[in-house]
Each structure stands twice: as structure tokens, then as C-alpha cells.
CSV table of C-alpha atoms in Angstrom, one decimal:
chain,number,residue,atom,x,y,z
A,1,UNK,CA,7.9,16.2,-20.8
A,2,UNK,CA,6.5,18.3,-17.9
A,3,UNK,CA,3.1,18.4,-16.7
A,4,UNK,CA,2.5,22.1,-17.7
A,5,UNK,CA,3.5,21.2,-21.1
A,6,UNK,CA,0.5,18.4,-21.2
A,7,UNK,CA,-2.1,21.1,-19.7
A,8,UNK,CA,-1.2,23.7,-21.8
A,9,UNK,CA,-1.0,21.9,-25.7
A,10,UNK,CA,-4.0,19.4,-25.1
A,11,UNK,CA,-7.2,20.8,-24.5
A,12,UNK,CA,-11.0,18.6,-24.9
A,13,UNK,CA,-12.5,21.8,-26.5
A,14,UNK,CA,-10.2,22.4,-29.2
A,15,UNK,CA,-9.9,19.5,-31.6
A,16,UNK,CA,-7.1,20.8,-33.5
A,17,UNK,CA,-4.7,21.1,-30.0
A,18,UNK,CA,-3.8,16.9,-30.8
A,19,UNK,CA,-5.9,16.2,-27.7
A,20,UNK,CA,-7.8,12.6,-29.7
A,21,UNK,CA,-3.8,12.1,-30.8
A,22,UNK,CA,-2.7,12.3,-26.7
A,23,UNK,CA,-6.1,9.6,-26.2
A,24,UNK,CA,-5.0,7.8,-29.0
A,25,UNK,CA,-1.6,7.5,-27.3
A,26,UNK,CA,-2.4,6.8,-24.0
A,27,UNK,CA,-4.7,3.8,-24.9
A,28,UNK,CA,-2.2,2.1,-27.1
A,29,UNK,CA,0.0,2.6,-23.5
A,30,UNK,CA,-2.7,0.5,-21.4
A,31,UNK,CA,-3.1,-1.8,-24.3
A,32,UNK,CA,0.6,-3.0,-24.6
A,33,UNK,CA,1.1,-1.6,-28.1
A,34,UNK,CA,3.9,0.5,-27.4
A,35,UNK,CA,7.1,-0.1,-29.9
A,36,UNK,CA,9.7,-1.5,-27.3
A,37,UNK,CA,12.0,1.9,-27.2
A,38,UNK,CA,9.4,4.3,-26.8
A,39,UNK,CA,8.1,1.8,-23.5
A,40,UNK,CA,11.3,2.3,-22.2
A,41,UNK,CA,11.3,5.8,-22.0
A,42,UNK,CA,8.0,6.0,-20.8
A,43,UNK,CA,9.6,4.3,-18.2
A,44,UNK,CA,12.5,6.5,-17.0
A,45,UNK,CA,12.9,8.4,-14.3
A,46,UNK,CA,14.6,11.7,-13.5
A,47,UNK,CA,16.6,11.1,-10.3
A,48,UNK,CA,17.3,13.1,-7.3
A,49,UNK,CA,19.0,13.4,-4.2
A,50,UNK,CA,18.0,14.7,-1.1
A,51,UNK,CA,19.5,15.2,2.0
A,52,UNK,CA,18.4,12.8,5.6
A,53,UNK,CA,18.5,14.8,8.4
A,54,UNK,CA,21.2,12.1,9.6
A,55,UNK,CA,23.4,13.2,6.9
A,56,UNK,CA,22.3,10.1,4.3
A,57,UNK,CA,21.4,10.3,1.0
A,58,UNK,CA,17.5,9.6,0.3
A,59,UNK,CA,17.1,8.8,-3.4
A,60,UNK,CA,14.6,10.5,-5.4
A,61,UNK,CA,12.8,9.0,-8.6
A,62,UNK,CA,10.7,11.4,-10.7
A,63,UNK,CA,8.6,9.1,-13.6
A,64,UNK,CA,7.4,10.7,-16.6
A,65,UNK,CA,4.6,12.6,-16.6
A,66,UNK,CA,2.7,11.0,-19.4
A,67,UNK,CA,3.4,7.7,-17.7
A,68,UNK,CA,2.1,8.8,-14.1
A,69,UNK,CA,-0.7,10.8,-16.3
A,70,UNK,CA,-1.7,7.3,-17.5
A,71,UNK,CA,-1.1,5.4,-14.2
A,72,UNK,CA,-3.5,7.8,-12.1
A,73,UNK,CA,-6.4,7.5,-14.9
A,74,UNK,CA,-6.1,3.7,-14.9
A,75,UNK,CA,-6.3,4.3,-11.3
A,76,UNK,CA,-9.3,6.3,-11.6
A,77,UNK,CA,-11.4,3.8,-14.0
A,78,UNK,CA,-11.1,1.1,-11.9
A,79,UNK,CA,-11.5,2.9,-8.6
A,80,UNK,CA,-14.8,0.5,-7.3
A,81,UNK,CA,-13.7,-2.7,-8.8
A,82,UNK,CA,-10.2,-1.9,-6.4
A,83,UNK,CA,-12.5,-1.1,-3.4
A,84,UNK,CA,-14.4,-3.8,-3.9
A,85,UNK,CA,-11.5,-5.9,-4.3
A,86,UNK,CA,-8.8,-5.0,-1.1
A,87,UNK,CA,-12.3,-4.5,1.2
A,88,UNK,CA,-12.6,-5.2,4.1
A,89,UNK,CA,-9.1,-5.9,4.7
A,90,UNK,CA,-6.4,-3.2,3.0
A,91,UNK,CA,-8.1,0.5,3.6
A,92,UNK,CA,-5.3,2.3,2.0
A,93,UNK,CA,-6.3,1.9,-1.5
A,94,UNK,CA,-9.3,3.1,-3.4
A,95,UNK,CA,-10.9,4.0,0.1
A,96,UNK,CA,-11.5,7.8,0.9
A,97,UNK,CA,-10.8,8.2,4.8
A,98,UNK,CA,-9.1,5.0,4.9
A,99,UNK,CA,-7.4,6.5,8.3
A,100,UNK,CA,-10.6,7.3,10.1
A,101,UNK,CA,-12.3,4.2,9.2
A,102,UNK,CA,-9.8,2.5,11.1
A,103,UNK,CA,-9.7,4.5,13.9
A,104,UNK,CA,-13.0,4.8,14.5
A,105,UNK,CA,-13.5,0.9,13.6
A,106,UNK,CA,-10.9,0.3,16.2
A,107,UNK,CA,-12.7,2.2,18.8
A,108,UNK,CA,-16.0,0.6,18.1
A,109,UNK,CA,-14.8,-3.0,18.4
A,110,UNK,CA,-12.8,-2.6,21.4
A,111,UNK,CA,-15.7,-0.7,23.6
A,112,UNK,CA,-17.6,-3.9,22.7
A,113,UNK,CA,-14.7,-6.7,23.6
A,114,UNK,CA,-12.7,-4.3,26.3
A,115,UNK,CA,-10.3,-7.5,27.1
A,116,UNK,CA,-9.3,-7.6,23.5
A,117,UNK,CA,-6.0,-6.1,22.3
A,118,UNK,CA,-4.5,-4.1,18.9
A,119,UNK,CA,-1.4,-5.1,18.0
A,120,UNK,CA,-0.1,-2.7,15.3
A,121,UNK,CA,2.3,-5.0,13.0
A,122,UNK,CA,5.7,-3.1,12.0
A,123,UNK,CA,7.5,-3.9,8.7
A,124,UNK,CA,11.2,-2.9,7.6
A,125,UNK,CA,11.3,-0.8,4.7
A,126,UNK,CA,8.5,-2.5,3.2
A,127,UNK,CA,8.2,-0.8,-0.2
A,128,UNK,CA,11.7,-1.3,-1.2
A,129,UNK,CA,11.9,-5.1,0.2
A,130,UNK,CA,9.1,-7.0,-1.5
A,131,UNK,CA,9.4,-9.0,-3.6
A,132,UNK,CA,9.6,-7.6,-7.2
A,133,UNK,CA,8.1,-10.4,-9.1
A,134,UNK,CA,5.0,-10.0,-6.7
A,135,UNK,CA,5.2,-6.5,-6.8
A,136,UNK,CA,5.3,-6.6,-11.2
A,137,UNK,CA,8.5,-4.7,-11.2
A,138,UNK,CA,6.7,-1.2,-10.3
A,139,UNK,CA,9.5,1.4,-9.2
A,140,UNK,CA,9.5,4.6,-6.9
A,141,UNK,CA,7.1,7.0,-7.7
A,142,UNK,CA,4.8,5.2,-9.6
A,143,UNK,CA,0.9,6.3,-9.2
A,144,UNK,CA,0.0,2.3,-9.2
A,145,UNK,CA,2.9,1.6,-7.2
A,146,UNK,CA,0.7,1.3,-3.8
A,147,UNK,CA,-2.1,-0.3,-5.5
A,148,UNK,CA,0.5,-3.2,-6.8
A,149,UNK,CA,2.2,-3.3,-3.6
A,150,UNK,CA,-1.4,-3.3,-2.0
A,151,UNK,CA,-2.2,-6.4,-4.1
A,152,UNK,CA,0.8,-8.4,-3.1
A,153,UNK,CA,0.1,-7.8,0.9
A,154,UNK,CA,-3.2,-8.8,0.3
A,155,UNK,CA,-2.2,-12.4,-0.1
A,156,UNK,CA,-0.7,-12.5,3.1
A,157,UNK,CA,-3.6,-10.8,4.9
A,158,UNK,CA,-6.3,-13.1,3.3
A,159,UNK,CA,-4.4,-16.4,3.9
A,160,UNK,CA,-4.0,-15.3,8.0
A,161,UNK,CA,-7.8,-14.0,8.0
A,162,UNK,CA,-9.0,-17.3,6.4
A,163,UNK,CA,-6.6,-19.1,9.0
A,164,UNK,CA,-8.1,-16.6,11.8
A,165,UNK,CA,-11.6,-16.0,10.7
A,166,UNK,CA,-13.0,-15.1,14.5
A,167,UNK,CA,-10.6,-11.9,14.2
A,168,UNK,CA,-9.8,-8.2,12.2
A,169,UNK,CA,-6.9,-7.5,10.1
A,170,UNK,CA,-7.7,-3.9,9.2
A,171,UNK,CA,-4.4,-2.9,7.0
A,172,UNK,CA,-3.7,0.9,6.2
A,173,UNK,CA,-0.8,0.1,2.8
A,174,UNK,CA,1.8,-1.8,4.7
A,175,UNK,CA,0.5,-0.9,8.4
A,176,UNK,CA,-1.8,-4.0,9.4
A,177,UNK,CA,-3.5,-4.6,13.0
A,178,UNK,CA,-4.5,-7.6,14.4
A,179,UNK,CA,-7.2,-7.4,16.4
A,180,UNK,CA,-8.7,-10.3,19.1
A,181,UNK,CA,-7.7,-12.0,22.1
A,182,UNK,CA,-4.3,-11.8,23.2
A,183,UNK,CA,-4.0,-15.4,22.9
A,184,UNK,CA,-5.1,-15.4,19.3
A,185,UNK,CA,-3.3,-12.2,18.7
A,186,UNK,CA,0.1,-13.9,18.9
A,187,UNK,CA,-0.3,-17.1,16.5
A,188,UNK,CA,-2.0,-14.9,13.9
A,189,UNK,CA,1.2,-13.0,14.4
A,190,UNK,CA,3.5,-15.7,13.6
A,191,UNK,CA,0.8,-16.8,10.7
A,192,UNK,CA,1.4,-13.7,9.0
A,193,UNK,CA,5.0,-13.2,9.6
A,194,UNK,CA,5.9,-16.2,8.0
A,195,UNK,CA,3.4,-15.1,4.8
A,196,UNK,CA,4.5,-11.5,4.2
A,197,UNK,CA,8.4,-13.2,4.6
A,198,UNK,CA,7.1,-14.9,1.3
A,199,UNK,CA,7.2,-12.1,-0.7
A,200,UNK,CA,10.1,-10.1,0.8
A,201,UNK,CA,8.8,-8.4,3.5
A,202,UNK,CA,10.5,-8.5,7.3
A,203,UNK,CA,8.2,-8.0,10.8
A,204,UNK,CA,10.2,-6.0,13.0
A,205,UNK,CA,8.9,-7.7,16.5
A,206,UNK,CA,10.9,-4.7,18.6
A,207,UNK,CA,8.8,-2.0,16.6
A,208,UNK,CA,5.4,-3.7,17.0
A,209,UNK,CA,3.0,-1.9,19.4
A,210,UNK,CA,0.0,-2.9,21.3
A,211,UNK,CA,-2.6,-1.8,23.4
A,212,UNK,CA,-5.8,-2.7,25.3
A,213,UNK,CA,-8.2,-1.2,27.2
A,214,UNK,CA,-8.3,-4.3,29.7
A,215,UNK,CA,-4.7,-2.5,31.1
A,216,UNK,CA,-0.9,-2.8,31.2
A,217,UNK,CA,-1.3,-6.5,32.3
A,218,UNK,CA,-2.2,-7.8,29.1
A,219,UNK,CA,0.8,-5.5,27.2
A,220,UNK,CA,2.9,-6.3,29.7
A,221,UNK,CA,2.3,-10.1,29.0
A,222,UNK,CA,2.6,-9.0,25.4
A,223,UNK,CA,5.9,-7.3,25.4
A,224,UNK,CA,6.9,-10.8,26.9
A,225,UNK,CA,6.0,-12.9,24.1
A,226,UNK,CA,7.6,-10.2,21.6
A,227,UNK,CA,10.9,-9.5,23.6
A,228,UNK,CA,11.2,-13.8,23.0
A,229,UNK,CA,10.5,-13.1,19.4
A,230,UNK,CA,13.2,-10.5,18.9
């Protein structure tokens, strides 16, 4: 079933296109009242592979288009109660201008505490390494895919904030910064390496990357601490 197919059959103005039948369908979907081999389907995925520049094979999963037409409703419906939920720590869900906000949030905080740093925490293939009991067995390419991914980093970012309360976590999907003193910087570092490792996911310490205003003294110091790490 292709997208056009959906557009094209189902239309709110004519009741005789099946359109209450497709509603009617769709809400059994969210309810859980599927028969078992229809679920299943719903459930496929057309696969593809593409070319890496490097001459690998990146694989492609396409979901079915009534399924991701479901997903991105569900999506939709509970768009504040997600905001309301990941804020103020995970911008990259349910957050229009997530990017900016972070930027700009950044920018603010450090023209008021100049000699504190950013450390921007890197994570190996973290999509395809959590855990998938955390992550409720979501696959590639589905529209709740980040939100459910989103939900299982939170854990790790609201046990280190709560351990760290004096400091920012702002988190962009799987990008998070830590943001405070270099010397608090470093154990919240460790504190949420050892969390996100919990549910699958691996820092990279040689692919972190920091900065201050206060100069390259306090990055050099840092690339110290990180190079032990590594």
C-alpha cells in the first residue's frame, strides 16, 4: 500500500470513499485489536540497499504506509503531553526549533558563566545499539522510532541531572551537552556514561568535543582527562 493510494481512495468529504472504514481501522490499530497476522504485516518493511560512499552497504527499511500513517497521527495527538514530558532536558522531540533553542540557550548561559565549559557527549551508532527492550522493539524507519528512543535516553539524562542539579543537560535525540564547571563537567560525564551503558548505548570519549570561552587552557586540561578515558 503506497501513500498515493491512501490520498487518492479516502477522502473526509465523500462518505461513500470508506474514509469512517480507514478511522475505523486505524483505531482498532492503536487500541491493540488487530488479529495477530494482519499486525504482522502492518509491521513489514520493504528493504533497500544503498550504496556508502566507502563502498559499504547502508540498509534501508521502508514501513508500511498505513502503519507510519498511524505512527505520525499518534504523534500528533499527543504532541504537548510529549513536550511537556522530555522538557527541559531532550529538545529533539515534540519541540519546533529544538536546534536554535540550544544554540541560542548555549550562548546565553555561557556569556553569563564565561569560565564554564560545553562538553558535547558523542555516542556510537546510538540508534541501532540501545537496548531493544528499552527501546519497545521499534525498527528503522518508524515515525515513533525517535520519540521511543527519546524516552529511553531520558532515564539516563534525568538520573545525571538529579545527581548534578547545579548544571544543564540540554540533549538534541541522542546529542546531549553537559554544561558547568570543568570540574563538574567530568564526573557528570562518568555519571552518565555508566547510565546510557545501561541501556546499550557506548560514549565515544575520542569523539567528544568541548569548548569554553575562558580559552584553550581549560580544553586543553580537558582533552587530558578524556585522552586518560580513551
Amino acid at each position: 500500500m503506497v501513500f498515493e493510494l491512501l490520498r487518492d481512495c479516502f477522502t473526509l468529504e465523500d462518505p461513500a470513499s470508506g474514509f469512517d472504514l480507514l478511522f475505523e481501522l486505524c483505531t482498532h490499530t492503536t487500541q491493540g485489536r488487530l488479529f495477530a497476522p494482519m499486525a504482522y504485516f502492518l509491521g513489514a518493511s520493504r528493504l533497500l540497499a544503498l550504496e556508502k560512499p566507502s563502498r559499504g552497504v547502508r540498509p534501508i527499511a521502508v514501513g508500511e504506509v498505513l502503519y507510519r500513517l498511524i505512527a505520525r497521527s499518534l504523534g500528533f495527538q499527543f504532541w504537548e503531553a510529549l513536550a511537556d514530558h522530555f522538557s527541559p532536558l531532550q529538545f529533539g522531540v515534540a519541540m519546533h526549533g529544538g536546534c536554535k533553542i540550544i544554540i541560542h540557550g548555549l550562548q546565553a548561559t555561557l556569556d553569563l558563566h564565561p569560565d564554564w565549559v560545553v562538553l558535547q557527549v558523542d555516542i556510537k551508532n546510538a540508534f541501532n545499539t540501545i537496548s531493544r527492550e528499552a527501546l519497545f522493539c521499534t525498527r528503522q524507519g518508524d515515525p515513533l522510532g525517535g520519540t521511543l528512543f527519546a524516552l529511553a535516553h531520558l532515564c539516563a539524562l534525568r538520573t545525571v541531572a538529579s545527581k548534578h542539579p547545579l548544571y544543564l543537560f540540554p540533549s538534541l535525540a541522542d546529542d546531549t551537552h553537559i554544561v558547568g564547571f570543568l570540574e563538574a563537567v567530568v564526573p557528570a560525564f562518568h555519571t552518565l556514561e555508566g547510565h546510557l551503558l545501561a541501556v546499550g548505548l557506548t560514549v565515544q570519549p575520542t569523539k567528544c568535543a568541548a569548548w569554553s570561552p575562558s580559552g584553550l587552557h581549560l580544553l586543553c586540561h580537558f582533552l587530558q582527562v578524556l585522552h586518560s578515558l580513551s
